[in-house]
Amino acid sequence: MLAVVPNGLFSDLKNPHQHYASTFGSVGYILPVAYSSRAPWLTGRPVDPHRINLPLVQTWLQHCKKKHSCTMRYSRPSNLRMIDCKTLDIVAAPPNCNYFALSYVWGAPSAISPAATQDPMVGPGAREVLRRAAPVVRDAIAVVQSLGWRYLWVDKYCIPQSDAALKGEQIGKMDLIYEGAYCTIVAASGSSDRDGLPGISTARTRQPAFSHSGAHFVSSLPDPQSAVRQSTWMTRAWTFQEALCSARRLIFTPQQVYFECKGLHACEAVELPLTLLAGQHARPVLFRDEWVQGARRFGALGAFWAAVREYSGREMTFDSDALAALEGVLRRFQASPAFVYNVFGIP
């Protein structure tokens, strides 16, 4: 692994290791491309700027399915609607169907993006509405299709907007909807639904690469966790619950795709044996399950306030949504070993 360091970079630092990690997390490393099955265990992987590595994503999903217990703990809500990615219809969710969910930044309503009060599923024009859906939704549909799956849940298109009672019920159970998804597609690269997914409809940042003496080298690209932390998506209040409750997350950054589940984290640009990326080596940045499941170990109120502190620093369009966007997390604290109950968010 190679890195170019400015002279005196660490000379006046009290914690050079921490600065080293933060500095190169933002720019990446130079890694050799694997040349045989006996290549070093840490190598770089070429990243196509125009297309995500679908076989690699399939490998991650299959590894998780076989090796981990990333399954939902609670009952999935009833009366769900899904986008049928095969027919482009909005349909009632088949019993026990596997589906993907989309987590993204809404942005302001536009001509191709219905407002929250509109119900695009009512009437014969539903299929046409999906064909004209926002780029991030069209790209998510393409991802589901390419991975060989059929159903996708997107809040703006699958929550009934004209039925106030059902709408309120499903918004109150969005944590269960995301937890029930086989995988959540996270659009961490844009500032609204008008920004497509990099590697699907938009190009990604080109990966630096060079060859020397017959050997090929590529950049590891910036740390995807850093890219997620710096994204608009990470600043939004609703996405806190969506990320926390999702069992698996396929995260699109401007440079590459990054995968997280309860037992694994992996990215396109760096090639490591999956066994080295799982278990004690996996430190997902978005999934803070220890806040809830480990409440007894860390102290019930301490864990509760850690989650609330993280959530409170995020932005929200409508202040009236403040409790609803955290309701699923609060429900998990109530079901945790420490039984942290609350009244309107107050423990």
Tab-separated table of C-alpha atoms in Angstrom:
chain	number	residue	atom	x	y	z
A	1	MET	CA	0.000	0.000	0.000
A	2	LEU	CA	1.456	3.372	-1.064
A	3	ALA	CA	0.702	6.916	0.015
A	4	VAL	CA	2.303	10.293	-0.697
A	5	VAL	CA	2.705	12.337	2.486
A	6	PRO	CA	3.551	16.083	2.617
A	7	ASN	CA	6.770	16.830	4.516
A	8	GLY	CA	6.128	17.515	8.215
A	9	LEU	CA	2.515	16.345	8.088
A	10	PHE	CA	2.657	14.680	11.495
A	11	SER	CA	5.348	16.768	13.209
A	12	ASP	CA	3.090	18.917	15.411
A	13	LEU	CA	0.263	16.491	16.055
A	14	LYS	CA	-0.565	14.988	19.437
A	15	ASN	CA	-2.375	12.062	17.826
A	16	PRO	CA	-0.697	11.345	14.476
A	17	HIS	CA	-2.459	8.014	14.022
A	18	GLN	CA	-5.900	9.622	14.191
A	19	HIS	CA	-4.851	12.365	11.783
A	20	TYR	CA	-3.338	9.744	9.483
A	21	ALA	CA	-6.627	7.844	9.359
A	22	SER	CA	-8.743	10.959	8.780
A	23	THR	CA	-6.389	12.355	6.130
A	24	PHE	CA	-6.123	9.250	4.003
A	25	GLY	CA	-9.738	8.352	4.588
A	26	SER	CA	-10.602	11.386	2.480
A	27	VAL	CA	-8.165	10.703	-0.381
A	28	GLY	CA	-7.529	6.955	-0.399
A	29	TYR	CA	-4.486	4.766	-0.968
A	30	ILE	CA	-2.712	3.222	-3.947
A	31	LEU	CA	-3.205	-0.539	-4.060
A	32	PRO	CA	-2.020	-3.253	-6.465
A	33	VAL	CA	-4.641	-5.013	-8.541
A	34	ALA	CA	-4.773	-8.751	-7.829
A	35	TYR	CA	-2.840	-10.601	-10.529
A	36	SER	CA	-3.517	-14.184	-9.396
A	37	SER	CA	-5.272	-16.202	-6.731
A	38	ARG	CA	-2.037	-16.018	-4.703
A	39	ALA	CA	-1.952	-12.231	-4.740
A	40	PRO	CA	-1.632	-10.300	-1.451
A	41	TRP	CA	-4.770	-10.395	0.668
A	42	LEU	CA	-5.197	-6.610	0.445
A	43	THR	CA	-5.569	-5.464	-3.161
A	44	GLY	CA	-7.395	-2.866	-5.184
A	45	ARG	CA	-10.329	-3.521	-7.465
A	46	PRO	CA	-10.907	-1.479	-10.664
A	47	VAL	CA	-14.147	0.519	-10.480
A	48	ASP	CA	-16.129	1.225	-13.645
A	49	PRO	CA	-17.261	4.865	-13.465
A	50	HIS	CA	-20.409	4.096	-15.454
A	51	ARG	CA	-21.646	0.832	-13.953
A	52	ILE	CA	-21.682	-0.712	-10.490
A	53	ASN	CA	-20.207	-4.181	-10.040
A	54	LEU	CA	-23.442	-6.171	-9.916
A	55	PRO	CA	-21.833	-9.631	-9.479
A	56	LEU	CA	-19.901	-8.257	-6.500
A	57	VAL	CA	-23.084	-6.880	-4.945
A	58	GLN	CA	-24.715	-10.275	-5.417
A	59	THR	CA	-21.759	-11.860	-3.624
A	60	TRP	CA	-22.206	-9.549	-0.642
A	61	LEU	CA	-25.931	-10.240	-0.425
A	62	GLN	CA	-25.488	-14.008	-0.717
A	63	HIS	CA	-22.696	-14.048	1.861
A	64	CYS	CA	-24.888	-12.176	4.319
A	65	LYS	CA	-27.857	-14.443	3.683
A	66	LYS	CA	-25.785	-17.588	4.304
A	67	LYS	CA	-23.541	-16.437	7.146
A	68	HIS	CA	-25.430	-13.826	9.174
A	69	SER	CA	-28.696	-13.476	11.064
A	70	CYS	CA	-29.765	-10.254	9.378
A	71	THR	CA	-33.480	-10.884	9.590
A	72	MET	CA	-36.325	-8.784	10.948
A	73	ARG	CA	-37.286	-9.139	14.612
A	74	TYR	CA	-40.769	-7.643	14.379
A	75	SER	CA	-43.885	-8.224	12.280
A	76	ARG	CA	-44.094	-6.503	8.920
A	77	PRO	CA	-47.006	-4.036	8.610
A	78	SER	CA	-50.043	-5.143	6.630
A	79	ASN	CA	-51.638	-3.388	3.651
A	80	LEU	CA	-48.300	-2.443	2.106
A	81	ARG	CA	-48.005	-1.380	-1.499
A	82	MET	CA	-44.969	-2.159	-3.631
A	83	ILE	CA	-43.555	-1.065	-6.943
A	84	ASP	CA	-43.523	-4.118	-9.188
A	85	CYS	CA	-40.231	-3.521	-10.996
A	86	LYS	CA	-41.171	-6.047	-13.666
A	87	THR	CA	-44.462	-4.456	-14.746
A	88	LEU	CA	-43.986	-0.923	-13.346
A	89	ASP	CA	-47.294	-1.174	-11.509
A	90	ILE	CA	-48.104	-0.312	-7.911
A	91	VAL	CA	-49.426	-3.529	-6.363
A	92	ALA	CA	-50.484	-4.900	-3.012
A	93	ALA	CA	-47.477	-6.584	-1.431
A	94	PRO	CA	-47.696	-10.360	-1.928
A	95	PRO	CA	-47.638	-12.312	1.353
A	96	ASN	CA	-44.099	-12.738	2.713
A	97	CYS	CA	-42.536	-11.219	-0.391
A	98	ASN	CA	-38.906	-10.126	-0.372
A	99	TYR	CA	-38.489	-6.503	-1.327
A	100	PHE	CA	-35.953	-3.701	-1.460
A	101	ALA	CA	-36.573	-0.290	0.104
A	102	LEU	CA	-35.197	3.088	-0.937
A	103	SER	CA	-33.764	5.661	1.482
A	104	TYR	CA	-33.123	9.035	-0.133
A	105	VAL	CA	-33.428	12.800	0.211
A	106	TRP	CA	-36.755	14.113	-1.063
A	107	GLY	CA	-35.857	17.684	-1.904
A	108	ALA	CA	-38.460	20.183	-3.114
A	109	PRO	CA	-41.417	18.901	-5.214
A	110	SER	CA	-40.970	19.163	-8.968
A	111	ALA	CA	-42.851	18.348	-12.147
A	112	ILE	CA	-41.486	14.778	-12.071
A	113	SER	CA	-41.748	14.384	-8.313
A	114	PRO	CA	-45.257	14.428	-6.804
A	115	ALA	CA	-45.859	16.417	-3.660
A	116	ALA	CA	-46.524	14.615	-0.415
A	117	THR	CA	-50.260	15.327	-0.716
A	118	GLN	CA	-50.613	13.696	-4.132
A	119	ASP	CA	-51.445	10.042	-4.614
A	120	PRO	CA	-49.890	8.841	-7.905
A	121	MET	CA	-51.308	5.348	-7.425
A	122	VAL	CA	-54.956	6.338	-7.893
A	123	GLY	CA	-56.415	5.985	-11.395
A	124	PRO	CA	-55.156	4.548	-14.677
A	125	GLY	CA	-52.146	6.851	-14.866
A	126	ALA	CA	-50.156	5.094	-12.134
A	127	ARG	CA	-47.859	3.254	-14.537
A	128	GLU	CA	-47.136	6.418	-16.477
A	129	VAL	CA	-46.305	8.231	-13.241
A	130	LEU	CA	-43.677	5.602	-12.455
A	131	ARG	CA	-42.195	5.888	-15.925
A	132	ARG	CA	-41.780	9.605	-15.218
A	133	ALA	CA	-40.640	9.086	-11.639
A	134	ALA	CA	-37.725	10.984	-10.178
A	135	PRO	CA	-34.286	9.774	-11.371
A	136	VAL	CA	-33.350	8.237	-8.023
A	137	VAL	CA	-36.535	6.137	-8.079
A	138	ARG	CA	-36.027	5.033	-11.685
A	139	ASP	CA	-32.446	4.083	-10.871
A	140	ALA	CA	-33.500	2.128	-7.789
A	141	ILE	CA	-35.970	0.217	-9.960
A	142	ALA	CA	-33.120	-0.548	-12.375
A	143	VAL	CA	-30.952	-1.830	-9.513
A	144	VAL	CA	-33.685	-4.164	-8.278
A	145	GLN	CA	-34.258	-5.447	-11.806
A	146	SER	CA	-30.533	-5.967	-12.443
A	147	LEU	CA	-30.097	-7.918	-9.215
A	148	GLY	CA	-32.920	-10.248	-10.233
A	149	TRP	CA	-35.506	-9.048	-7.709
A	150	ARG	CA	-38.996	-7.728	-8.303
A	151	TYR	CA	-40.415	-5.514	-5.561
A	152	LEU	CA	-39.351	-2.093	-4.323
A	153	TRP	CA	-40.840	0.077	-1.591
A	154	VAL	CA	-40.552	3.874	-1.941
A	155	ASP	CA	-42.401	6.037	0.572
A	156	LYS	CA	-43.544	8.710	-1.877
A	157	TYR	CA	-45.092	6.144	-4.219
A	158	CYS	CA	-46.142	3.348	-1.850
A	159	ILE	CA	-47.711	5.155	1.115
A	160	PRO	CA	-51.347	6.017	0.263
A	161	GLN	CA	-51.563	9.801	0.319
A	162	SER	CA	-55.355	10.074	-0.032
A	163	ASP	CA	-56.221	7.783	2.921
A	164	ALA	CA	-55.263	9.808	5.996
A	165	ALA	CA	-55.787	6.961	8.470
A	166	LEU	CA	-53.758	4.405	6.510
A	167	LYS	CA	-51.097	7.001	5.709
A	168	GLY	CA	-50.667	7.815	9.397
A	169	GLU	CA	-50.534	4.149	10.318
A	170	GLN	CA	-47.810	3.344	7.797
A	171	ILE	CA	-45.727	6.429	8.596
A	172	GLY	CA	-45.828	5.334	12.220
A	173	LYS	CA	-44.452	1.938	11.216
A	174	MET	CA	-41.797	2.964	8.716
A	175	ASP	CA	-39.142	1.412	10.939
A	176	LEU	CA	-40.820	-1.965	10.441
A	177	ILE	CA	-41.043	-1.392	6.699
A	178	TYR	CA	-37.310	-0.739	6.442
A	179	GLU	CA	-36.451	-3.582	8.779
A	180	GLY	CA	-38.657	-5.906	6.743
A	181	ALA	CA	-36.823	-5.075	3.517
A	182	TYR	CA	-34.336	-7.626	2.234
A	183	CYS	CA	-32.003	-4.717	1.545
A	184	THR	CA	-32.247	-0.921	1.612
A	185	ILE	CA	-30.815	1.078	-1.288
A	186	VAL	CA	-29.303	4.260	0.152
A	187	ALA	CA	-28.866	7.273	-2.135
A	188	ALA	CA	-26.038	9.007	-0.257
A	189	SER	CA	-24.767	10.913	-3.271
A	190	GLY	CA	-27.409	13.537	-4.018
A	191	SER	CA	-29.335	16.354	-2.409
A	192	SER	CA	-32.785	15.500	-3.826
A	193	ASP	CA	-34.698	12.794	-5.668
A	194	ARG	CA	-33.684	14.483	-8.924
A	195	ASP	CA	-30.140	13.184	-8.475
A	196	GLY	CA	-29.741	9.709	-9.930
A	197	LEU	CA	-27.623	6.911	-8.503
A	198	PRO	CA	-23.924	7.025	-9.484
A	199	GLY	CA	-23.031	3.981	-11.525
A	200	ILE	CA	-26.590	3.632	-12.815
A	201	SER	CA	-27.703	6.756	-14.685
A	202	THR	CA	-24.873	9.102	-13.721
A	203	ALA	CA	-21.114	8.686	-13.893
A	204	ARG	CA	-19.010	8.244	-10.798
A	205	THR	CA	-15.734	9.925	-9.935
A	206	ARG	CA	-13.078	8.292	-12.092
A	207	GLN	CA	-10.705	6.043	-10.165
A	208	PRO	CA	-7.010	7.000	-10.538
A	209	ALA	CA	-4.955	4.111	-11.935
A	210	PHE	CA	-1.549	3.437	-13.489
A	211	SER	CA	0.712	0.582	-14.583
A	212	HIS	CA	4.413	0.048	-13.897
A	213	SER	CA	6.662	-2.829	-14.933
A	214	GLY	CA	3.683	-4.979	-15.828
A	215	ALA	CA	1.904	-4.401	-12.523
A	216	HIS	CA	-1.369	-2.490	-12.285
A	217	PHE	CA	-2.296	-0.129	-9.463
A	218	VAL	CA	-5.541	1.652	-8.567
A	219	SER	CA	-6.709	4.084	-5.925
A	220	SER	CA	-8.726	2.713	-3.036
A	221	LEU	CA	-10.851	5.871	-3.454
A	222	PRO	CA	-11.943	7.916	-0.429
A	223	ASP	CA	-13.249	5.959	2.524
A	224	PRO	CA	-16.950	5.329	1.757
A	225	GLN	CA	-17.879	5.803	5.406
A	226	SER	CA	-16.390	9.305	5.236
A	227	ALA	CA	-18.344	9.953	2.041
A	228	VAL	CA	-21.568	8.925	3.781
A	229	ARG	CA	-20.847	11.109	6.810
A	230	GLN	CA	-20.355	14.119	4.533
A	231	SER	CA	-23.508	13.496	2.486
A	232	THR	CA	-26.756	15.458	2.562
A	233	TRP	CA	-28.510	12.158	3.205
A	234	MET	CA	-26.672	11.818	6.531
A	235	THR	CA	-27.981	15.208	7.700
A	236	ARG	CA	-31.676	14.369	7.315
A	237	ALA	CA	-33.777	13.315	10.306
A	238	TRP	CA	-35.886	10.650	8.587
A	239	THR	CA	-32.851	8.790	7.262
A	240	PHE	CA	-31.571	8.185	10.805
A	241	GLN	CA	-34.348	5.704	11.527
A	242	GLU	CA	-34.243	4.256	8.019
A	243	ALA	CA	-30.547	3.398	8.329
A	244	LEU	CA	-30.728	2.192	11.917
A	245	CYS	CA	-33.590	-0.222	11.274
A	246	SER	CA	-32.465	-1.627	7.915
A	247	ALA	CA	-30.903	-5.082	8.113
A	248	ARG	CA	-28.770	-4.536	5.002
A	249	ARG	CA	-27.756	-1.311	3.283
A	250	LEU	CA	-26.465	-0.925	-0.280
A	251	ILE	CA	-25.081	2.605	-0.203
A	252	PHE	CA	-24.355	4.650	-3.321
A	253	THR	CA	-21.619	7.274	-2.849
A	254	PRO	CA	-20.187	9.523	-5.595
A	255	GLN	CA	-17.196	7.170	-5.943
A	256	GLN	CA	-18.403	3.610	-5.347
A	257	VAL	CA	-20.988	1.308	-3.805
A	258	TYR	CA	-20.617	0.375	-0.157
A	259	PHE	CA	-22.412	-2.500	1.618
A	260	GLU	CA	-23.240	-2.839	5.298
A	261	CYS	CA	-25.138	-5.400	7.321
A	262	LYS	CA	-24.981	-6.518	10.944
A	263	GLY	CA	-21.888	-8.621	10.306
A	264	LEU	CA	-20.097	-7.228	7.260
A	265	HIS	CA	-18.981	-4.056	5.544
A	266	ALA	CA	-17.381	-4.017	2.091
A	267	CYS	CA	-16.803	-1.676	-0.846
A	268	GLU	CA	-16.074	-1.935	-4.545
A	269	ALA	CA	-12.561	-0.470	-4.649
A	270	VAL	CA	-10.859	-2.594	-1.978
A	271	GLU	CA	-10.630	-6.357	-2.246
A	272	LEU	CA	-10.344	-8.341	0.964
A	273	PRO	CA	-11.515	-11.829	1.940
A	274	LEU	CA	-15.056	-11.469	3.255
A	275	THR	CA	-14.038	-13.343	6.390
A	276	LEU	CA	-11.737	-10.420	7.245
A	277	LEU	CA	-14.549	-7.913	6.755
A	278	ALA	CA	-17.002	-9.666	9.050
A	279	GLY	CA	-17.469	-10.136	12.764
A	280	GLN	CA	-15.087	-8.124	14.926
A	281	HIS	CA	-13.681	-6.380	11.844
A	282	ALA	CA	-17.067	-4.963	10.866
A	283	ARG	CA	-17.733	-1.498	12.280
A	284	PRO	CA	-20.755	-0.137	10.385
A	285	VAL	CA	-21.036	3.609	10.621
A	286	LEU	CA	-24.816	3.737	10.205
A	287	PHE	CA	-26.082	0.759	12.160
A	288	ARG	CA	-25.841	1.603	15.869
A	289	ASP	CA	-27.769	-1.396	17.142
A	290	GLU	CA	-25.673	-1.428	20.312
A	291	TRP	CA	-27.557	1.687	21.416
A	292	VAL	CA	-30.666	-0.443	21.811
A	293	GLN	CA	-29.524	-4.043	22.198
A	294	GLY	CA	-26.648	-3.050	24.482
A	295	ALA	CA	-28.632	-0.601	26.582
A	296	ARG	CA	-28.100	-2.727	29.690
A	297	ARG	CA	-24.319	-2.755	29.217
A	298	PHE	CA	-23.884	0.936	28.437
A	299	GLY	CA	-26.598	2.155	30.804
A	300	ALA	CA	-30.173	2.498	29.658
A	301	LEU	CA	-30.473	6.275	29.737
A	302	GLY	CA	-26.965	6.779	28.396
A	303	ALA	CA	-27.731	4.658	25.348
A	304	PHE	CA	-31.071	6.386	24.889
A	305	TRP	CA	-29.565	9.872	25.007
A	306	ALA	CA	-26.760	8.854	22.631
A	307	ALA	CA	-29.360	7.967	20.006
A	308	VAL	CA	-31.412	11.105	20.674
A	309	ARG	CA	-28.283	13.273	20.502
A	310	GLU	CA	-27.364	11.842	17.101
A	311	TYR	CA	-30.914	12.324	15.846
A	312	SER	CA	-31.342	15.841	17.222
A	313	GLY	CA	-28.431	17.169	15.202
A	314	ARG	CA	-30.210	16.370	11.943
A	315	GLU	CA	-32.396	18.557	9.749
A	316	MET	CA	-36.146	18.240	9.206
A	317	THR	CA	-38.434	20.041	6.780
A	318	PHE	CA	-41.498	19.869	9.028
A	319	ASP	CA	-40.987	20.163	12.788
A	320	SER	CA	-44.274	18.334	13.286
A	321	ASP	CA	-42.533	15.155	12.047
A	322	ALA	CA	-39.951	15.211	14.847
A	323	LEU	CA	-41.543	12.462	16.941
A	324	ALA	CA	-42.791	10.358	14.014
A	325	ALA	CA	-39.309	10.176	12.461
A	326	LEU	CA	-37.922	8.714	15.696
A	327	GLU	CA	-40.899	6.603	16.726
A	328	GLY	CA	-39.416	3.317	15.559
A	329	VAL	CA	-36.177	3.887	17.460
A	330	LEU	CA	-38.133	4.735	20.618
A	331	ARG	CA	-40.159	1.558	20.166
A	332	ARG	CA	-36.950	-0.472	20.083
A	333	PHE	CA	-35.757	1.011	23.353
A	334	GLN	CA	-39.067	-0.019	24.915
A	335	ALA	CA	-38.479	-3.590	23.722
A	336	SER	CA	-34.789	-3.627	24.751
A	337	PRO	CA	-33.486	-5.573	27.783
A	338	ALA	CA	-33.395	-2.304	29.747
A	339	PHE	CA	-37.028	-1.339	28.961
A	340	VAL	CA	-36.558	2.385	28.322
A	341	TYR	CA	-40.118	3.688	28.084
A	342	ASN	CA	-41.007	7.192	26.981
A	343	VAL	CA	-43.904	9.628	26.871
A	344	PHE	CA	-43.792	11.562	23.592
A	345	GLY	CA	-40.033	11.011	23.403
A	346	ILE	CA	-39.295	11.860	27.051
A	347	PRO	CA	-37.841	8.847	28.934
